[in-house]
Amino acid sequence: STAAATAASCQSCPPGKFSEASGATQVDACQECEPGKYQGNDASSSCEDCPLEKESSSGSTSVLDCLDPCPAGYTGLPGKCSPCQAGTYKPGVGSGSCLMCQSNAESSSAQAACRCRPGFTRKGSTCLGCLKGKYKAQVGDGECALCGPGKYLALLAANSSSACSVCVAGKYLPSDGADSKAMCIPCARGKYSADTGATSGEACAVCDVGKYGSTEGASSCTTCPHSNVTEPCLSCPGGKFLPRTI
């Protein structure tokens, strides 16, 4: 019959495509199966879903096209995954794009996350510079370390323990994490310390007999003129003398 001949002359959408439309007159009505679906038959009005946790490219024609999705750190179509480049990352599974690392963070290739650069620590989603008195030498999201006793650091985002400066001779600092050289404590008058980076007031020694220290923070004591007594350097009383020793 005419109707049968007409139906027989209708062309089929090929495998991997489908059409929900009736009375279609152009091949454009055949749409590719969406990613995550497939169709192995022709003349189909829908596509089949891939098995759970499997993905497929658009226009897939077989359940064998349903593959494991790209893991975190990799991007691309199933079965054609490529690693994210250094300086980028991809946190989730799938065919999504790799993202650029945020400011002050870095990554090697194929990473699911970026890590903070030396001198920076993670606070939420941001890498912030270490505060004064602290430093961080490694790549990672760990905390910044404190400069030890006897040292201070007045810079931000320091990336090495060598950035911590030592208190000068004549001063000491028992606490850690100091952010200014002004926190170094001077030895009291009459005492001195020749050591740098001293961590205790015990480093301040009393001036030897015959010497004195008239200022705080001394690294050495001054010899009394022609005398062997401590400050104040007293003159011998009348009727007495002291031979010159220097």
Phi, psi and omega in degrees: 000168180296319180296318179294320179295322179295315180297321181292335182276351178292134180272147184269143168293138183284167174305146183088356179227164180209166174210126177269350186279143172255147181076019180294143183244355182226153180295340178298343178291341178277114182258146177292144173300140181290160173305138182092003179225167178206165174207116182268351182255160173267172179057040183260148178257002179201173178240159180266146177283142173294156174304159182306136178066022173243154179228158177219161174281161177298144179078019181292144186247000183207153175297339177291344175281350180276111188239170174296136180290164177296133179287173175303140182090354179230150180226164179124182179280155178307133182084352181226043184284142176230147184290145172296142182286161175303138183091000177229171180203164174215113189281336188244170176279144177133192184258017180297165183280156173284145183251150177288142175299147178288171182302139177067023176232161181211167177207155166273184182288157174060045181250144177274347180205159175261154179240151184294143178289163173305140182091357182227148179230153186275132171232100186068237180262008186242143173263115182252146180294145176301143179287167175302143182089358182226162178207164174213119188268340187254159168286136180151178183256014181289175182283157174284145180268150179276141168297142185284174176304148181082003183225162178212162180213117184259008182255155174265152174058039178290140185242019180203147177294337179291347177287343178284122179271148180268149174296142183287165176303141182095358180223162180213164182208107183281341185263164177254169178074022181291139184249012181201147177293342178293345179279349175290131186266127181284146172298147181289162175303141181088359178230166180207164172212125179270355183272142170266151179070025180297142185249000183210152176295345177293344177288343180274112182263150177289139178302140180295161175302133182091003179227162181213162174228111186268352182233158174285155174071030182281142175262354176200166178252156181262137180284133176296143180287119174054038184215165174232026177245160184277176183300141356286146181287103188272146174282149176296141180290167181303141179088000180228160178213162179228117182300145178298132181251352180230000000 
